[in-house]
PDB file of C-alpha atoms and ligand atoms in Angstrom:
ATOM      1  CA  MET A   1      38.333  16.167 -65.168  1.00  0.00           C
ATOM      2  CA  ARG A   2      39.268  12.640 -64.279  1.00  0.00           C
ATOM      3  CA  TYR A   3      38.952   9.887 -66.824  1.00  0.00           C
ATOM      4  CA  THR A   4      36.017   8.195 -65.070  1.00  0.00           C
ATOM      5  CA  SER A   5      34.092  11.401 -64.468  1.00  0.00           C
ATOM      6  CA  GLN A   6      34.518  12.306 -68.130  1.00  0.00           C
ATOM      7  CA  ARG A   7      32.951   9.029 -69.122  1.00  0.00           C
ATOM      8  CA  GLN A   8      30.198   9.582 -66.579  1.00  0.00           C
ATOM      9  CA  ALA A   9      29.510  13.026 -68.036  1.00  0.00           C
ATOM     10  CA  VAL A  10      29.243  11.600 -71.566  1.00  0.00           C
ATOM     11  CA  TRP A  11      26.985   8.802 -70.332  1.00  0.00           C
ATOM     12  CA  ASP A  12      24.729  11.211 -68.379  1.00  0.00           C
ATOM     13  CA  GLU A  13      24.443  13.418 -71.417  1.00  0.00           C
ATOM     14  CA  ILE A  14      23.261  10.552 -73.640  1.00  0.00           C
ATOM     15  CA  LYS A  15      21.166   8.818 -70.981  1.00  0.00           C
ATOM     16  CA  ASN A  16      19.160  11.947 -70.168  1.00  0.00           C
ATOM     17  CA  SER A  17      18.203  12.587 -73.751  1.00  0.00           C
ATOM     18  CA  THR A  18      15.521  11.005 -75.892  1.00  0.00           C
ATOM     19  CA  GLU A  19      17.033  12.423 -79.052  1.00  0.00           C
ATOM     20  CA  HIS A  20      19.110  10.747 -81.736  1.00  0.00           C
ATOM     21  CA  ARG A  21      22.252  12.841 -81.982  1.00  0.00           C
ATOM     22  CA  ASP A  22      25.625  12.559 -83.622  1.00  0.00           C
ATOM     23  CA  ALA A  23      28.862  12.649 -81.634  1.00  0.00           C
ATOM     24  CA  GLU A  24      29.504  16.274 -82.571  1.00  0.00           C
ATOM     25  CA  GLU A  25      26.142  17.401 -81.168  1.00  0.00           C
ATOM     26  CA  ILE A  26      26.793  15.499 -77.946  1.00  0.00           C
ATOM     27  CA  TYR A  27      30.245  17.062 -77.705  1.00  0.00           C
ATOM     28  CA  LEU A  28      28.910  20.592 -78.330  1.00  0.00           C
ATOM     29  CA  HIS A  29      26.074  20.171 -75.855  1.00  0.00           C
ATOM     30  CA  LEU A  30      28.456  19.073 -73.110  1.00  0.00           C
ATOM     31  CA  ASN A  31      30.860  21.937 -73.662  1.00  0.00           C
ATOM     32  CA  ASN A  32      28.587  24.817 -74.613  1.00  0.00           C
ATOM     33  CA  ARG A  33      25.354  24.154 -72.765  1.00  0.00           C
ATOM     34  CA  LYS A  34      26.495  22.190 -69.776  1.00  0.00           C
ATOM     35  CA  LYS A  35      29.870  23.922 -69.584  1.00  0.00           C
ATOM     36  CA  ILE A  36      31.608  20.612 -69.031  1.00  0.00           C
ATOM     37  CA  LYS A  37      35.063  20.871 -70.515  1.00  0.00           C
ATOM     38  CA  VAL A  38      35.837  17.647 -72.328  1.00  0.00           C
ATOM     39  CA  SER A  39      37.813  17.311 -75.508  1.00  0.00           C
ATOM     40  CA  ARG A  40      36.233  16.145 -78.733  1.00  0.00           C
ATOM     41  CA  ALA A  41      38.519  13.068 -78.763  1.00  0.00           C
ATOM     42  CA  THR A  42      37.436  12.122 -75.232  1.00  0.00           C
ATOM     43  CA  VAL A  43      33.757  12.421 -76.077  1.00  0.00           C
ATOM     44  CA  TYR A  44      34.110  10.371 -79.261  1.00  0.00           C
ATOM     45  CA  ARG A  45      36.197   7.694 -77.533  1.00  0.00           C
ATOM     46  CA  ASN A  46      33.783   7.398 -74.622  1.00  0.00           C
ATOM     47  CA  ILE A  47      30.784   7.125 -76.918  1.00  0.00           C
ATOM     48  CA  ASP A  48      32.514   4.179 -78.635  1.00  0.00           C
ATOM     49  CA  VAL A  49      33.117   2.524 -75.270  1.00  0.00           C
ATOM     50  CA  LEU A  50      29.464   3.003 -74.270  1.00  0.00           C
ATOM     51  CA  VAL A  51      28.361   1.475 -77.591  1.00  0.00           C
ATOM     52  CA  LYS A  52      30.658  -1.535 -77.023  1.00  0.00           C
ATOM     53  CA  ASN A  53      29.182  -1.952 -73.537  1.00  0.00           C
ATOM     54  CA  LYS A  54      25.682  -1.883 -75.034  1.00  0.00           C
ATOM     55  CA  LEU A  55      24.627   1.161 -73.032  1.00  0.00           C
ATOM     56  CA  VAL A  56      24.314   3.268 -76.141  1.00  0.00           C
ATOM     57  CA  ARG A  57      22.779   2.294 -79.435  1.00  0.00           C
ATOM     58  CA  LYS A  58      24.605   3.368 -82.572  1.00  0.00           C
ATOM     59  CA  MET A  59      22.473   4.042 -85.584  1.00  0.00           C
ATOM     60  CA  ASP A  60      24.531   3.913 -88.736  1.00  0.00           C
ATOM     61  CA  LEU A  61      23.060   6.096 -91.468  1.00  0.00           C
ATOM     62  CA  GLY A  62      25.239   4.521 -94.133  1.00  0.00           C
ATOM     63  CA  ASP A  63      26.850   7.740 -95.363  1.00  0.00           C
ATOM     64  CA  GLY A  64      29.555   7.807 -92.715  1.00  0.00           C
ATOM     65  CA  LYS A  65      27.163   9.488 -90.306  1.00  0.00           C
ATOM     66  CA  ALA A  66      26.031   7.834 -87.100  1.00  0.00           C
ATOM     67  CA  LEU A  67      23.502   8.838 -84.467  1.00  0.00           C
ATOM     68  CA  TYR A  68      23.401   7.712 -80.868  1.00  0.00           C
ATOM     69  CA  GLU A  69      20.648   7.108 -78.338  1.00  0.00           C
ATOM     70  CA  PRO A  70      20.489   5.505 -74.887  1.00  0.00           C
ATOM     71  CA  LYS A  71      19.767   1.785 -74.952  1.00  0.00           C
ATOM     72  CA  VAL A  72      19.262   0.868 -71.319  1.00  0.00           C
ATOM     73  CA  ASP A  73      15.799  -0.272 -70.171  1.00  0.00           C
ATOM     74  CA  GLU A  74      14.423   0.515 -73.551  1.00  0.00           C
ATOM     75  CA  ASP A  75      11.997  -1.522 -75.560  1.00  0.00           C
ATOM     76  CA  HIS A  76      13.135  -2.407 -79.026  1.00  0.00           C
ATOM     77  CA  HIS A  77      12.182   0.008 -81.768  1.00  0.00           C
ATOM     78  CA  ASP A  78      13.121   0.707 -85.361  1.00  0.00           C
ATOM     79  CA  HIS A  79      13.604   3.990 -87.171  1.00  0.00           C
ATOM     80  CA  ILE A  80      12.110   6.023 -89.991  1.00  0.00           C
ATOM     81  CA  ILE A  81      14.674   8.545 -91.214  1.00  0.00           C
ATOM     82  CA  CYS A  82      13.678  11.506 -93.364  1.00  0.00           C
ATOM     83  CA  VAL A  83      16.434  12.148 -95.911  1.00  0.00           C
ATOM     84  CA  GLU A  84      15.263  15.734 -96.440  1.00  0.00           C
ATOM     85  CA  THR A  85      14.721  16.998 -92.921  1.00  0.00           C
ATOM     86  CA  GLY A  86      16.787  14.505 -90.926  1.00  0.00           C
ATOM     87  CA  LYS A  87      13.786  13.879 -88.676  1.00  0.00           C
ATOM     88  CA  ILE A  88      13.884  10.518 -86.913  1.00  0.00           C
ATOM     89  CA  THR A  89      10.665   8.710 -86.080  1.00  0.00           C
ATOM     90  CA  GLU A  90      10.670   5.627 -83.879  1.00  0.00           C
ATOM     91  CA  PHE A  91       8.280   2.805 -84.576  1.00  0.00           C
ATOM     92  CA  TYR A  92       7.485  -0.691 -83.440  1.00  0.00           C
ATOM     93  CA  ASN A  93       5.432  -3.104 -85.484  1.00  0.00           C
ATOM     94  CA  GLU A  94       4.600  -6.505 -84.033  1.00  0.00           C
ATOM     95  CA  GLU A  95       3.684  -7.930 -87.432  1.00  0.00           C
ATOM     96  CA  LEU A  96       7.046  -6.882 -88.848  1.00  0.00           C
ATOM     97  CA  GLU A  97       8.908  -8.358 -85.871  1.00  0.00           C
ATOM     98  CA  LEU A  98       7.143 -11.704 -86.279  1.00  0.00           C
ATOM     99  CA  LEU A  99       7.612 -11.668 -90.045  1.00  0.00           C
ATOM    100  CA  GLN A 100      11.363 -11.179 -89.647  1.00  0.00           C
ATOM    101  CA  GLU A 101      11.539 -14.140 -87.277  1.00  0.00           C
ATOM    102  CA  LYS A 102       9.493 -16.244 -89.697  1.00  0.00           C
ATOM    103  CA  ILE A 103      11.739 -15.353 -92.647  1.00  0.00           C
ATOM    104  CA  VAL A 104      14.995 -16.271 -90.898  1.00  0.00           C
ATOM    105  CA  SER A 105      13.395 -19.418 -89.462  1.00  0.00           C
ATOM    106  CA  GLU A 106      12.433 -20.514 -92.979  1.00  0.00           C
ATOM    107  CA  HIS A 107      16.084 -20.105 -93.915  1.00  0.00           C
ATOM    108  CA  GLY A 108      17.119 -22.279 -90.984  1.00  0.00           C
ATOM    109  CA  TYR A 109      18.179 -19.538 -88.612  1.00  0.00           C
ATOM    110  CA  LYS A 110      17.214 -18.001 -85.316  1.00  0.00           C
ATOM    111  CA  LEU A 111      17.065 -14.213 -85.207  1.00  0.00           C
ATOM    112  CA  VAL A 112      19.730 -12.645 -82.983  1.00  0.00           C
ATOM    113  CA  ARG A 113      19.171  -8.974 -83.722  1.00  0.00           C
ATOM    114  CA  HIS A 114      18.101  -6.767 -86.542  1.00  0.00           C
ATOM    115  CA  VAL A 115      18.483  -3.219 -87.745  1.00  0.00           C
ATOM    116  CA  HIS A 116      15.523  -1.788 -89.574  1.00  0.00           C
ATOM    117  CA  GLN A 117      15.891   1.677 -91.029  1.00  0.00           C
ATOM    118  CA  LEU A 118      13.414   3.157 -93.465  1.00  0.00           C
ATOM    119  CA  PHE A 119      14.747   6.129 -95.415  1.00  0.00           C
ATOM    120  CA  VAL A 120      11.898   8.403 -96.462  1.00  0.00           C
ATOM    121  CA  LYS A 121      10.985  11.840 -97.761  1.00  0.00           C
ATOM    122  CA  PRO A 122       7.839  13.912 -97.181  1.00  0.00           C
ATOM    123  CA  LYS A 123       4.876  13.032 -99.410  1.00  0.00           C
TER     124      LYS A 123
HETATM  125 ZN1  LIG B   1      15.491   5.426 -81.463  1.00  0.00          ZN
END
């Protein structure tokens, strides 16, 4: 496969999914399910490029693990991450958004972006 079509394949794979997956899952899905032969290194490198170009959102889990999701045309949302099951729940809370802006404003700043991840376990 040509360089550009490899990147296109990686992008299509992420774009057409609503899941939060790590690079390994994306790589395995491309090769095993879609039968698109791309090397692990190519997939990982292209994901990084897509993140840098703001097409893909990288969600750092803080333990060296990262999950990816498409970012284009998407409303902002934050994540609830279950540490036991790995389940990811998306949420948006207007009150929380406004509160964050208020807090930084009180400290003399303007909010540029934020990452809000709530690590949870089942009750
Ligand atoms: Zn998400």
